[in-house]
Structure formats: C-alpha cells, structure tokens
Amino acid sequence: MSGPTGDGPQPSGVTTTSSAAPSWTDVLVAERDRLHRFVTSLAGHDPYHVEDVVQETLLRAWQLREELDWRERPIRMWLFRVARNLVIDGWRKDRVTPVGISAADFPEPLAVADPATLAVDRHMLVDALRGLAPVHREVVVHVHMVGTAGAEVARLLGVPRGTVKSRSHHGLRMLRRHFEGRQAAA
C-alpha cells in the first residue's frame, strides 16, 4: 500500500487525508492503543506495570527515531518486539511466575444476550488461559484473540512459523481439555 504521496508504504495504523506524510509522533500515537492491548495480554492485569512497559517502549522508539526506517516499513512489529522483550526482562528480574490475564483484558461484546452468562464465560476463559504455559498463552492470545497473522507472530516471537502453528494447536488443545473437564464435572 502506498503512502499519501505514492512514494512508499504507509506506516501501519496511520491514515492521513492530507498530502503531508505522517510525523513520527503521529505514527507512535496511532500505535499506542494497540501496543497497550498487546502489553496487557502479556503482562497481565497490573495497569501500572503495563503503562510502564508501554512508556518505556515508546521512549526507546523516540530515542531511535533517526535510526529506524519507519517511513518505509511498518513500525508495529518493532514496537511489539521491544515491548515483549521488556516484559520478559521484567519476568526474569523479578523471578516471579508469569502473571495471568485478567477478565478486564477482553472488550465487552456489542450485543449482550445475558450479562451473567457472558461474565461466567469470560471468567472461565481467563482461568483456562492462566493454566497454559506462557509460550502457548502468548501464541493463543496473539493469533486467536488479537487476530495477528501467524507469520507476524513468528516474526514477533523470533520463532519459525511452524512453531507458532504447533504452539497454537497445543494451546487450543489444552484449552479444550480444560473446558471438557469442567463440563464432565458439572
């Protein structure tokens, strides 16, 4: 896809109607919400930690703005990689078990049939996701909840595409077993 002047790709997430190319600030502002959701899916329910990671990621992007080729290539995957590395560094530093995903991480659906049923379903899904190994949870969240393409997830995680497929398959299989076990117990 060409940018507004037709001379190169448009930075991801940025739409402009004028003939001027988006500024670095415009690109970062356009990516901030998606970056925040991504970090929340990895780092869990602590909003202060999530905000720290997002701010540190944006600070690093700002400091490297002259070195990054953001006008020719989308910056999103670079931001996701930096954020992911910061989250992992935090886990290593604290030596704490990975933080789970909270129910607040999932947006409310547009049409609500029965709020009580939806709340129970969301709670059950969060519990099931907490039971997955971090590598499986990360892929399941990326592919099946955020909607990121498998090839992008592979690039982001630095693993082959087949590994993403395998982790997705195993993660979904573990989720299925979790829910089947709950149904049998009910």
PDB file of C-alpha atoms in Angstrom, residues 89-158:
ATOM      1  CA  ASP A  89      13.132  -8.837  31.165  1.00  0.00           C
ATOM      2  CA  GLY A  90      10.729  -7.917  33.969  1.00  0.00           C
ATOM      3  CA  TRP A  91       9.815 -11.574  34.485  1.00  0.00           C
ATOM      4  CA  ARG A  92      13.469 -12.541  34.624  1.00  0.00           C
ATOM      5  CA  LYS A  93      14.312  -9.704  37.001  1.00  0.00           C
ATOM      6  CA  ASP A  94      11.509 -10.474  39.414  1.00  0.00           C
ATOM      7  CA  ARG A  95      11.752 -14.271  39.074  1.00  0.00           C
ATOM      8  CA  VAL A  96       8.031 -14.437  39.627  1.00  0.00           C
ATOM      9  CA  THR A  97       5.673 -16.875  37.965  1.00  0.00           C
ATOM     10  CA  PRO A  98       4.087 -15.302  34.879  1.00  0.00           C
ATOM     11  CA  VAL A  99       1.174 -13.041  35.600  1.00  0.00           C
ATOM     12  CA  GLY A 100      -2.145 -14.283  34.252  1.00  0.00           C
ATOM     13  CA  ILE A 101      -4.642 -12.459  32.152  1.00  0.00           C
ATOM     14  CA  SER A 102      -7.476 -10.636  33.883  1.00  0.00           C
ATOM     15  CA  ALA A 103     -11.084 -10.503  32.758  1.00  0.00           C
ATOM     16  CA  ALA A 104     -10.672  -6.756  32.146  1.00  0.00           C
ATOM     17  CA  ASP A 105      -8.377  -7.532  29.183  1.00  0.00           C
ATOM     18  CA  PHE A 106     -11.294  -8.578  26.996  1.00  0.00           C
ATOM     19  CA  PRO A 107     -13.595  -5.962  25.486  1.00  0.00           C
ATOM     20  CA  GLU A 108     -17.319  -6.114  26.049  1.00  0.00           C
ATOM     21  CA  PRO A 109     -19.245  -7.568  23.100  1.00  0.00           C
ATOM     22  CA  LEU A 110     -21.562  -5.279  21.163  1.00  0.00           C
ATOM     23  CA  ALA A 111     -24.707  -7.370  21.652  1.00  0.00           C
ATOM     24  CA  VAL A 112     -25.207  -8.707  25.156  1.00  0.00           C
ATOM     25  CA  ALA A 113     -27.662 -11.582  25.360  1.00  0.00           C
ATOM     26  CA  ASP A 114     -27.204 -12.456  29.030  1.00  0.00           C
ATOM     27  CA  PRO A 115     -24.639 -10.463  31.046  1.00  0.00           C
ATOM     28  CA  ALA A 116     -24.382 -13.133  33.743  1.00  0.00           C
ATOM     29  CA  THR A 117     -23.584 -15.872  31.223  1.00  0.00           C
ATOM     30  CA  LEU A 118     -21.029 -13.668  29.490  1.00  0.00           C
ATOM     31  CA  ALA A 119     -19.342 -12.836  32.800  1.00  0.00           C
ATOM     32  CA  VAL A 120     -19.114 -16.514  33.723  1.00  0.00           C
ATOM     33  CA  ASP A 121     -17.791 -17.413  30.254  1.00  0.00           C
ATOM     34  CA  ARG A 122     -15.169 -14.661  30.435  1.00  0.00           C
ATOM     35  CA  HIS A 123     -14.082 -15.764  33.900  1.00  0.00           C
ATOM     36  CA  MET A 124     -13.803 -19.381  32.730  1.00  0.00           C
ATOM     37  CA  LEU A 125     -11.723 -18.345  29.703  1.00  0.00           C
ATOM     38  CA  VAL A 126      -9.354 -16.269  31.850  1.00  0.00           C
ATOM     39  CA  ASP A 127      -8.917 -19.213  34.238  1.00  0.00           C
ATOM     40  CA  ALA A 128      -8.212 -21.531  31.324  1.00  0.00           C
ATOM     41  CA  LEU A 129      -5.664 -19.122  29.818  1.00  0.00           C
ATOM     42  CA  ARG A 130      -3.888 -18.839  33.167  1.00  0.00           C
ATOM     43  CA  GLY A 131      -3.433 -22.608  33.088  1.00  0.00           C
ATOM     44  CA  LEU A 132      -1.487 -22.504  29.818  1.00  0.00           C
ATOM     45  CA  ALA A 133       2.292 -22.342  29.655  1.00  0.00           C
ATOM     46  CA  PRO A 134       3.450 -18.788  28.810  1.00  0.00           C
ATOM     47  CA  VAL A 135       4.654 -19.791  25.318  1.00  0.00           C
ATOM     48  CA  HIS A 136       1.265 -21.309  24.477  1.00  0.00           C
ATOM     49  CA  ARG A 137      -0.733 -18.481  26.069  1.00  0.00           C
ATOM     50  CA  GLU A 138       1.270 -15.881  24.157  1.00  0.00           C
ATOM     51  CA  VAL A 139       0.566 -17.523  20.791  1.00  0.00           C
ATOM     52  CA  VAL A 140      -3.118 -18.210  21.562  1.00  0.00           C
ATOM     53  CA  VAL A 141      -3.653 -14.575  22.601  1.00  0.00           C
ATOM     54  CA  HIS A 142      -1.835 -13.228  19.516  1.00  0.00           C
ATOM     55  CA  VAL A 143      -3.458 -15.489  16.951  1.00  0.00           C
ATOM     56  CA  HIS A 144      -6.934 -16.114  18.318  1.00  0.00           C
ATOM     57  CA  MET A 145      -7.711 -13.020  20.396  1.00  0.00           C
ATOM     58  CA  VAL A 146      -5.713 -10.157  18.895  1.00  0.00           C
ATOM     59  CA  GLY A 147      -6.049 -11.594  15.376  1.00  0.00           C
ATOM     60  CA  THR A 148      -2.396 -11.295  14.417  1.00  0.00           C
ATOM     61  CA  ALA A 149      -1.389 -13.375  11.393  1.00  0.00           C
ATOM     62  CA  GLY A 150       0.765 -16.436  12.057  1.00  0.00           C
ATOM     63  CA  ALA A 151       3.683 -15.088  10.022  1.00  0.00           C
ATOM     64  CA  GLU A 152       3.656 -11.825  12.007  1.00  0.00           C
ATOM     65  CA  VAL A 153       3.539 -13.727  15.297  1.00  0.00           C
ATOM     66  CA  ALA A 154       6.500 -15.833  14.155  1.00  0.00           C
ATOM     67  CA  ARG A 155       8.476 -12.689  13.322  1.00  0.00           C
ATOM     68  CA  LEU A 156       7.500 -11.040  16.600  1.00  0.00           C
ATOM     69  CA  LEU A 157       8.469 -14.031  18.731  1.00  0.00           C
ATOM     70  CA  GLY A 158      11.555 -14.867  16.685  1.00  0.00           C
TER      71      GLY A 158
END
